[in-house]
Amino acid sequence: MTVDYGQGPKQVSASLLALFVYESQFGGADMARDLFEYRGGGGGDLASEVNWTACVKALWAMLRAADRSVPPFEEWAASVEGVNLVDVAPQVLKAAREGFFRSGAAGEKA
């Protein structure tokens, strides 16, 4: 799958490797939990329901899993400008949903 975060479409991999990369880079954090258990302010709109930081970190982890030449998180984040997270978050969540919850109720709830 690809995600376009303003740099043109880039291949991402929502895979076991992405989960490991995320956990290793971010102090044992769980990507799936960070993305799908966040409840925000509850307003029902994207802005109140999305863990924006987790989306950015998950994007990087999925990019890195697809292409090991993607630089370390801090270097990558410093190089990215003009990201519209409202456009990016649904792409990241879709990639994660398709990669981690291919069937069953868990994918439907996310």
C-alpha positions as protocol buffer text, in pm:
chain_id: "A"
residue {
  index: 1
  type: MET
  ca { x: 0 y: 0 z: 0 }
}
residue {
  index: 2
  type: THR
  ca { x: 110 y: 358 z: -50 }
}
residue {
  index: 3
  type: VAL
  ca { x: 59 y: 673 z: 157 }
}
residue {
  index: 4
  type: ASP
  ca { x: 106 y: 1026 z: 28 }
}
residue {
  index: 5
  type: TYR
  ca { x: 207 y: 1266 z: 304 }
}
residue {
  index: 6
  type: GLY
  ca { x: 313 y: 1543 z: 68 }
}
residue {
  index: 7
  type: GLN
  ca { x: 623 y: 1377 z: -72 }
}
residue {
  index: 8
  type: GLY
  ca { x: 437 y: 1179 z: -340 }
}
residue {
  index: 9
  type: PRO
  ca { x: 309 y: 825 z: -287 }
}
residue {
  index: 10
  type: LYS
  ca { x: 546 y: 618 z: -72 }
}
residue {
  index: 11
  type: GLN
  ca { x: 527 y: 245 z: -8 }
}
residue {
  index: 12
  type: VAL
  ca { x: 437 y: 149 z: 349 }
}
residue {
  index: 13
  type: SER
  ca { x: 428 y: -189 z: 520 }
}
residue {
  index: 14
  type: ALA
  ca { x: 181 y: -245 z: 802 }
}
residue {
  index: 15
  type: SER
  ca { x: 355 y: -561 z: 913 }
}
residue {
  index: 16
  type: LEU
  ca { x: 509 y: -736 z: 1210 }
}
residue {
  index: 17
  type: LEU
  ca { x: 830 y: -554 z: 1126 }
}
residue {
  index: 18
  type: ALA
  ca { x: 650 y: -219 z: 1148 }
}
residue {
  index: 19
  type: LEU
  ca { x: 516 y: -312 z: 1491 }
}
residue {
  index: 20
  type: PHE
  ca { x: 868 y: -404 z: 1604 }
}
residue {
  index: 21
  type: VAL
  ca { x: 1022 y: -87 z: 1457 }
}
residue {
  index: 22
  type: TYR
  ca { x: 761 y: 127 z: 1635 }
}
residue {
  index: 23
  type: GLU
  ca { x: 803 y: -53 z: 1965 }
}
residue {
  index: 24
  type: SER
  ca { x: 1184 y: -38 z: 1945 }
}
residue {
  index: 25
  type: GLN
  ca { x: 1197 y: 330 z: 1851 }
}
residue {
  index: 26
  type: PHE
  ca { x: 932 y: 458 z: 2090 }
}
residue {
  index: 27
  type: GLY
  ca { x: 1019 y: 302 z: 2425 }
}
residue {
  index: 28
  type: GLY
  ca { x: 807 y: -11 z: 2406 }
}
residue {
  index: 29
  type: ALA
  ca { x: 496 y: 163 z: 2274 }
}
residue {
  index: 30
  type: ASP
  ca { x: 236 y: -51 z: 2096 }
}
residue {
  index: 31
  type: MET
  ca { x: 142 y: 92 z: 1755 }
}
residue {
  index: 32
  type: ALA
  ca { x: -195 y: -83 z: 1729 }
}
residue {
  index: 33
  type: ARG
  ca { x: -298 y: 29 z: 2077 }
}
residue {
  index: 34
  type: ASP
  ca { x: -178 y: 385 z: 2017 }
}
residue {
  index: 35
  type: LEU
  ca { x: -371 y: 409 z: 1691 }
}
residue {
  index: 36
  type: PHE
  ca { x: -693 y: 230 z: 1776 }
}
residue {
  index: 37
  type: GLU
  ca { x: -754 y: 263 z: 2149 }
}
residue {
  index: 38
  type: TYR
  ca { x: -728 y: 640 z: 2160 }
}
residue {
  index: 39
  type: ARG
  ca { x: -1064 y: 800 z: 2222 }
}
residue {
  index: 40
  type: GLY
  ca { x: -977 y: 1169 z: 2220 }
}
residue {
  index: 41
  type: GLY
  ca { x: -1231 y: 1427 z: 2320 }
}
residue {
  index: 42
  type: GLY
  ca { x: -1515 y: 1218 z: 2183 }
}
residue {
  index: 43
  type: GLY
  ca { x: -1663 y: 1483 z: 1956 }
}
residue {
  index: 44
  type: GLY
  ca { x: -1714 y: 1226 z: 1681 }
}
residue {
  index: 45
  type: ASP
  ca { x: -1502 y: 1416 z: 1432 }
}
residue {
  index: 46
  type: LEU
  ca { x: -1156 y: 1318 z: 1312 }
}
residue {
  index: 47
  type: ALA
  ca { x: -982 y: 1596 z: 1506 }
}
residue {
  index: 48
  type: SER
  ca { x: -1113 y: 1473 z: 1841 }
}
residue {
  index: 49
  type: GLU
  ca { x: -1068 y: 1101 z: 1776 }
}
residue {
  index: 50
  type: VAL
  ca { x: -719 y: 1067 z: 1626 }
}
residue {
  index: 51
  type: ASN
  ca { x: -395 y: 1037 z: 1820 }
}
residue {
  index: 52
  type: TRP
  ca { x: -204 y: 1263 z: 1580 }
}
residue {
  index: 53
  type: THR
  ca { x: 140 y: 1188 z: 1723 }
}
residue {
  index: 54
  type: ALA
  ca { x: 79 y: 814 z: 1697 }
}
residue {
  index: 55
  type: CYS
  ca { x: -23 y: 857 z: 1332 }
}
residue {
  index: 56
  type: VAL
  ca { x: 303 y: 1032 z: 1250 }
}
residue {
  index: 57
  type: LYS
  ca { x: 509 y: 773 z: 1437 }
}
residue {
  index: 58
  type: ALA
  ca { x: 314 y: 489 z: 1275 }
}
residue {
  index: 59
  type: LEU
  ca { x: 365 y: 642 z: 931 }
}
residue {
  index: 60
  type: TRP
  ca { x: 739 y: 651 z: 989 }
}
residue {
  index: 61
  type: ALA
  ca { x: 748 y: 293 z: 1123 }
}
residue {
  index: 62
  type: MET
  ca { x: 551 y: 164 z: 823 }
}
residue {
  index: 63
  type: LEU
  ca { x: 775 y: 358 z: 583 }
}
residue {
  index: 64
  type: ARG
  ca { x: 1085 y: 219 z: 756 }
}
residue {
  index: 65
  type: ALA
  ca { x: 946 y: -136 z: 747 }
}
residue {
  index: 66
  type: ALA
  ca { x: 891 y: -101 z: 371 }
}
residue {
  index: 67
  type: ASP
  ca { x: 1229 y: 64 z: 306 }
}
residue {
  index: 68
  type: ARG
  ca { x: 1512 y: 27 z: 557 }
}
residue {
  index: 69
  type: SER
  ca { x: 1689 y: 329 z: 402 }
}
residue {
  index: 70
  type: VAL
  ca { x: 1428 y: 563 z: 557 }
}
residue {
  index: 71
  type: PRO
  ca { x: 1630 y: 768 z: 807 }
}
residue {
  index: 72
  type: PRO
  ca { x: 1585 y: 749 z: 1185 }
}
residue {
  index: 73
  type: PHE
  ca { x: 1263 y: 909 z: 1311 }
}
residue {
  index: 74
  type: GLU
  ca { x: 1401 y: 1243 z: 1426 }
}
residue {
  index: 75
  type: GLU
  ca { x: 1598 y: 1295 z: 1104 }
}
residue {
  index: 76
  type: TRP
  ca { x: 1299 y: 1191 z: 890 }
}
residue {
  index: 77
  type: ALA
  ca { x: 1058 y: 1415 z: 1085 }
}
residue {
  index: 78
  type: ALA
  ca { x: 1293 y: 1714 z: 1050 }
}
residue {
  index: 79
  type: SER
  ca { x: 1298 y: 1663 z: 672 }
}
residue {
  index: 80
  type: VAL
  ca { x: 920 y: 1653 z: 627 }
}
residue {
  index: 81
  type: GLU
  ca { x: 744 y: 1985 z: 573 }
}
residue {
  index: 82
  type: GLY
  ca { x: 390 y: 2091 z: 501 }
}
residue {
  index: 83
  type: VAL
  ca { x: 210 y: 1776 z: 615 }
}
residue {
  index: 84
  type: ASN
  ca { x: -169 y: 1793 z: 625 }
}
residue {
  index: 85
  type: LEU
  ca { x: -246 y: 1543 z: 900 }
}
residue {
  index: 86
  type: VAL
  ca { x: -618 y: 1556 z: 822 }
}
residue {
  index: 87
  type: ASP
  ca { x: -532 y: 1398 z: 483 }
}
residue {
  index: 88
  type: VAL
  ca { x: -259 y: 1168 z: 615 }
}
residue {
  index: 89
  type: ALA
  ca { x: -430 y: 1019 z: 922 }
}
residue {
  index: 90
  type: PRO
  ca { x: -702 y: 832 z: 730 }
}
residue {
  index: 91
  type: GLN
  ca { x: -438 y: 683 z: 499 }
}
residue {
  index: 92
  type: VAL
  ca { x: -226 y: 565 z: 793 }
}
residue {
  index: 93
  type: LEU
  ca { x: -528 y: 423 z: 976 }
}
residue {
  index: 94
  type: LYS
  ca { x: -645 y: 244 z: 661 }
}
residue {
  index: 95
  type: ALA
  ca { x: -301 y: 91 z: 603 }
}
residue {
  index: 96
  type: ALA
  ca { x: -283 y: -24 z: 965 }
}
residue {
  index: 97
  type: ARG
  ca { x: -638 y: -163 z: 957 }
}
residue {
  index: 98
  type: GLU
  ca { x: -568 y: -357 z: 638 }
}
residue {
  index: 99
  type: GLY
  ca { x: -231 y: -481 z: 756 }
}
residue {
  index: 100
  type: PHE
  ca { x: -313 y: -578 z: 1113 }
}
residue {
  index: 101
  type: PHE
  ca { x: -686 y: -657 z: 1107 }
}
residue {
  index: 102
  type: ARG
  ca { x: -753 y: -822 z: 774 }
}
residue {
  index: 103
  type: SER
  ca { x: -1080 y: -976 z: 883 }
}
residue {
  index: 104
  type: GLY
  ca { x: -1311 y: -1003 z: 1177 }
}
residue {
  index: 105
  type: ALA
  ca { x: -1468 y: -761 z: 1420 }
}
residue {
  index: 106
  type: ALA
  ca { x: -1144 y: -584 z: 1519 }
}
residue {
  index: 107
  type: GLY
  ca { x: -1107 y: -437 z: 1171 }
}
residue {
  index: 108
  type: GLU
  ca { x: -1466 y: -320 z: 1166 }
}
residue {
  index: 109
  type: LYS
  ca { x: -1442 y: -136 z: 1498 }
}
residue {
  index: 110
  type: ALA
  ca { x: -1129 y: 59 z: 1411 }
}
